[in-house]
Coordinates of C-alpha atoms in Angstrom, one line a residue:
M21 CA 8.1 16.2 -1.5
M22 CA 5.0 14.1 -1.6
S23 CA 1.7 15.3 0.1
I24 CA -1.1 13.0 1.5
T25 CA -3.1 14.3 -1.3
T26 CA -0.6 13.2 -4.0
L27 CA -0.4 9.7 -2.2
K28 CA -4.0 9.4 -2.4
N29 CA -4.1 10.3 -6.0
F30 CA -1.4 7.7 -7.0
R31 CA -3.0 5.0 -4.9
L32 CA -6.3 5.6 -6.8
I33 CA -4.4 5.6 -10.2
M34 CA -2.1 2.8 -9.6
P35 CA -4.5 0.0 -9.6
G36 CA -6.2 1.4 -12.7
V37 CA -2.9 1.2 -14.7
F38 CA -2.2 -2.3 -13.5
I39 CA -5.9 -3.4 -14.4
F40 CA -5.6 -1.6 -17.6
I41 CA -2.2 -3.4 -18.7
I42 CA -3.7 -6.8 -17.5
I43 CA -6.8 -6.1 -19.8
L44 CA -4.4 -5.2 -22.6
F45 CA -2.5 -8.5 -22.3
V46 CA -5.6 -10.3 -22.1
C47 CA -7.1 -8.9 -25.3
Q48 CA -4.1 -10.3 -27.5
D49 CA -3.7 -13.6 -29.2
D50 CA 0.3 -13.8 -29.1
F51 CA 3.3 -11.4 -28.3
I52 CA 3.5 -10.1 -31.7
G53 CA -0.2 -8.8 -31.5
L54 CA 0.7 -7.5 -28.0
T55 CA 3.9 -5.8 -29.3
N56 CA 2.1 -4.2 -32.1
T57 CA -0.9 -2.9 -29.5
I58 CA 1.7 -1.5 -27.3
S59 CA 3.6 0.4 -30.3
I60 CA 0.3 2.3 -31.1
F61 CA 0.5 4.0 -27.8
N62 CA 3.5 6.0 -29.3
D63 CA 1.0 7.9 -31.7
I64 CA -2.0 8.5 -29.2
T65 CA -3.6 11.8 -29.3
T66 CA -7.4 12.2 -28.7
Q67 CA -7.6 8.7 -27.2
D68 CA -5.5 10.0 -24.1
I69 CA -8.7 11.3 -22.6
L70 CA -10.5 7.9 -23.0
L71 CA -7.5 5.9 -21.8
S72 CA -7.4 8.1 -18.6
I73 CA -11.1 7.5 -18.0
V74 CA -10.7 3.9 -18.3
V75 CA -7.8 3.8 -15.8
L76 CA -9.4 5.9 -13.2
L77 CA -12.8 4.1 -13.5
A78 CA -11.0 0.8 -13.1
G79 CA -9.0 2.4 -10.1
S80 CA -12.1 3.8 -8.5
L81 CA -14.0 0.3 -8.7
Y82 CA -10.9 -1.3 -7.2
Y83 CA -10.9 1.2 -4.4
V84 CA -14.8 1.3 -3.9
F85 CA -14.8 -2.6 -3.3
D86 CA -11.9 -2.5 -0.9
I87 CA -9.9 -5.3 -3.1
R88 CA -6.5 -3.8 -1.8
D89 CA -7.5 -4.6 1.8
L90 CA -7.8 -8.4 1.1
L91 CA -4.0 -8.3 1.2
W92 CA -3.0 -5.0 2.6
N93 CA -4.8 -5.3 6.0
Q94 CA -2.5 -7.9 7.6
Y95 CA 0.6 -5.8 6.7
H96 CA -1.0 -2.4 7.6
K97 CA -1.9 -4.0 11.0
R98 CA 1.7 -4.9 11.6
V99 CA 3.0 -1.5 11.2
K100 CA 0.0 -0.1 13.1
D101 CA 0.7 -2.5 16.0
N102 CA 4.3 -1.5 16.0
I103 CA 3.5 2.2 16.5
K104 CA 1.0 1.4 19.2
E105 CA 3.6 -0.7 21.4
E106 CA 6.2 1.6 20.8
L107 CA 4.4 4.7 21.8
L108 CA 3.1 2.9 24.8
R109 CA 6.5 1.2 26.0
P110 CA 7.9 4.0 28.0
F111 CA 4.8 4.4 30.1
M112 CA 3.8 0.6 30.4
N113 CA 4.7 0.5 34.1
E114 CA 1.9 3.1 34.8
F115 CA -0.8 0.8 33.5
D116 CA -2.0 -2.8 34.1
D117 CA -2.9 -5.2 31.3
N118 CA -6.5 -4.3 31.0
Q119 CA -5.6 -0.6 30.8
Q120 CA -3.0 -1.1 28.2
S121 CA -5.5 -3.2 26.2
I122 CA -7.8 -0.3 26.3
I123 CA -5.2 2.2 25.4
K124 CA -4.3 0.1 22.4
S125 CA -7.6 -0.6 21.1
G126 CA -9.2 1.4 18.1
N127 CA -7.1 4.4 16.6
K128 CA -6.5 6.1 19.9
L129 CA -2.8 5.8 19.7
M130 CA -2.7 6.4 16.1
N131 CA -4.5 9.7 16.4
I132 CA -1.7 10.8 19.1
F133 CA 1.1 9.8 16.7
Y134 CA -0.4 11.7 13.8
S135 CA -1.0 14.7 15.9
F136 CA 2.8 14.9 16.7
I137 CA 3.6 14.2 13.2
D138 CA 1.3 17.0 11.7
N139 CA 2.5 19.6 14.4
D140 CA 6.2 19.0 14.4
R141 CA 8.3 20.1 11.0
S142 CA 11.1 18.0 11.6
L143 CA 8.9 14.9 11.9
S144 CA 6.6 16.2 9.0
E145 CA 9.9 16.1 6.7
K146 CA 10.4 12.5 8.0
A147 CA 6.8 11.7 6.7
N148 CA 7.6 12.4 3.3
R149 CA 9.9 9.5 3.3
V150 CA 7.4 7.1 4.9
R151 CA 4.6 8.3 2.3
F152 CA 6.9 7.6 -0.7
N153 CA 7.5 4.1 0.8
G154 CA 3.8 3.9 1.4
L155 CA 3.1 4.4 -2.4
I156 CA 5.6 1.5 -3.2
W157 CA 4.1 -0.6 -0.6
T158 CA 0.4 -0.4 -1.7
S159 CA 1.5 -0.4 -5.4
S160 CA 3.2 -3.7 -4.6
V161 CA 0.2 -5.0 -2.8
D162 CA -2.1 -3.8 -5.9
A163 CA 0.4 -5.5 -8.4
T164 CA 0.3 -8.8 -6.3
I165 CA -3.4 -8.9 -6.5
I166 CA -3.9 -7.8 -10.1
A167 CA -1.2 -10.0 -11.4
A168 CA -2.5 -12.9 -9.7
F169 CA -6.0 -12.3 -10.9
G170 CA -4.6 -12.0 -14.4
S171 CA -2.7 -15.3 -14.2
F172 CA -6.1 -17.1 -13.2
I173 CA -7.7 -15.5 -16.3
F174 CA -4.9 -16.7 -18.6
L175 CA -5.1 -20.2 -17.0
I176 CA -8.8 -20.3 -17.8
R177 CA -7.9 -19.5 -21.3
F178 CA -5.4 -22.0 -21.6
I179 CA -7.8 -24.6 -20.4
V180 CA -10.2 -23.7 -23.0
N181 CA -8.2 -22.9 -25.7
K182 CA -4.8 -24.7 -25.3
D183 CA -3.2 -21.4 -26.2
G184 CA 0.5 -21.0 -25.9
Y185 CA 0.4 -17.3 -25.4
A186 CA -2.0 -17.6 -22.7
I187 CA 0.2 -20.4 -20.6
C188 CA 3.3 -18.2 -21.3
M189 CA 1.3 -15.0 -19.9
C190 CA 0.0 -17.2 -16.9
I191 CA 3.6 -18.0 -15.9
I192 CA 4.9 -14.6 -16.1
L193 CA 2.0 -13.3 -14.1
V194 CA 2.6 -15.7 -11.4
V195 CA 6.3 -15.1 -11.2
L196 CA 5.4 -11.3 -11.1
S197 CA 2.7 -11.7 -8.5
L198 CA 5.2 -13.7 -6.2
F199 CA 7.9 -11.0 -6.6
C200 CA 5.6 -8.3 -5.9
R201 CA 4.5 -10.3 -2.8
Y202 CA 8.0 -10.3 -1.8
L203 CA 8.3 -6.5 -2.5
V204 CA 5.2 -6.2 -0.2
E205 CA 7.1 -7.8 2.8
L206 CA 10.1 -5.7 2.2
T207 CA 8.3 -2.5 2.2
T208 CA 6.4 -3.4 5.3
R209 CA 9.6 -4.0 7.2
K210 CA 10.9 -0.7 5.6
H211 CA 7.7 1.3 6.7
I212 CA 8.3 -0.2 10.2
A213 CA 11.9 1.2 10.2
L214 CA 10.9 4.5 8.9
S215 CA 7.9 4.9 11.5
N216 CA 10.4 3.8 14.2
E217 CA 12.6 6.9 13.4
Q218 CA 9.7 8.9 13.9
L219 CA 8.7 7.3 17.0
D220 CA 12.3 7.8 18.7
A221 CA 12.0 11.5 17.9
I222 CA 8.6 11.8 19.6
I223 CA 9.8 10.0 22.6
Q224 CA 12.9 11.9 22.9
L225 CA 11.6 15.4 22.1
H226 CA 7.9 15.1 23.3
R227 CA 7.9 12.6 26.2
S228 CA 6.0 14.6 28.6
D229 CA 3.5 15.6 26.2
L230 CA 3.1 12.1 24.9
G231 CA 2.5 10.6 28.5
E232 CA -0.3 13.5 29.3
K233 CA -2.0 12.4 25.9
I234 CA -2.0 8.6 26.7
R235 CA -3.2 9.1 30.4
V236 CA -6.2 10.7 29.2
L237 CA -7.1 7.6 27.2
I238 CA -8.1 5.9 30.6

């Protein structure tokens, strides 16, 4: 079972891990040096704390500067817009276009959605699947951005030093970034599908209460 707190912690840690890996790649001169450096981690003891601090610091900076939002916002908006549309759909005939626009503005419908999730045990159990997919979703976003940034660093390094290792790593990270971008699309679709399961249950089991909550918004 994945709680909201666990999800938030992972969303802070994962970017730091990705950034640390990119830094590790950049600090090497060839694949042999990279292999030797990675092998050192098998015997880490007291350095664990320092490495954890580096990871958390990198993740915190990534979070503070909202770097994830550069890519995630457009996909997150797709999920939120779908939730709003589906919640309002059974009652659309009751409101004109202007009223529908008011109801869908801001996070009013999202707050109603989460209120049902938090107060219905069956919906809360479904939310665990949504949170797990959400972790893969945001991690894919993070990996896309950080791998793309890493490939740019290696491209600059290749232009300056004509380094074979650099151009190989640049190509690898470009491919990785494109693959992760594809994962972002897949997990977005999965997130919409999972939230639709929750929405179907809300409309079926709480239709009357849902209608009352929506009418109050006007």
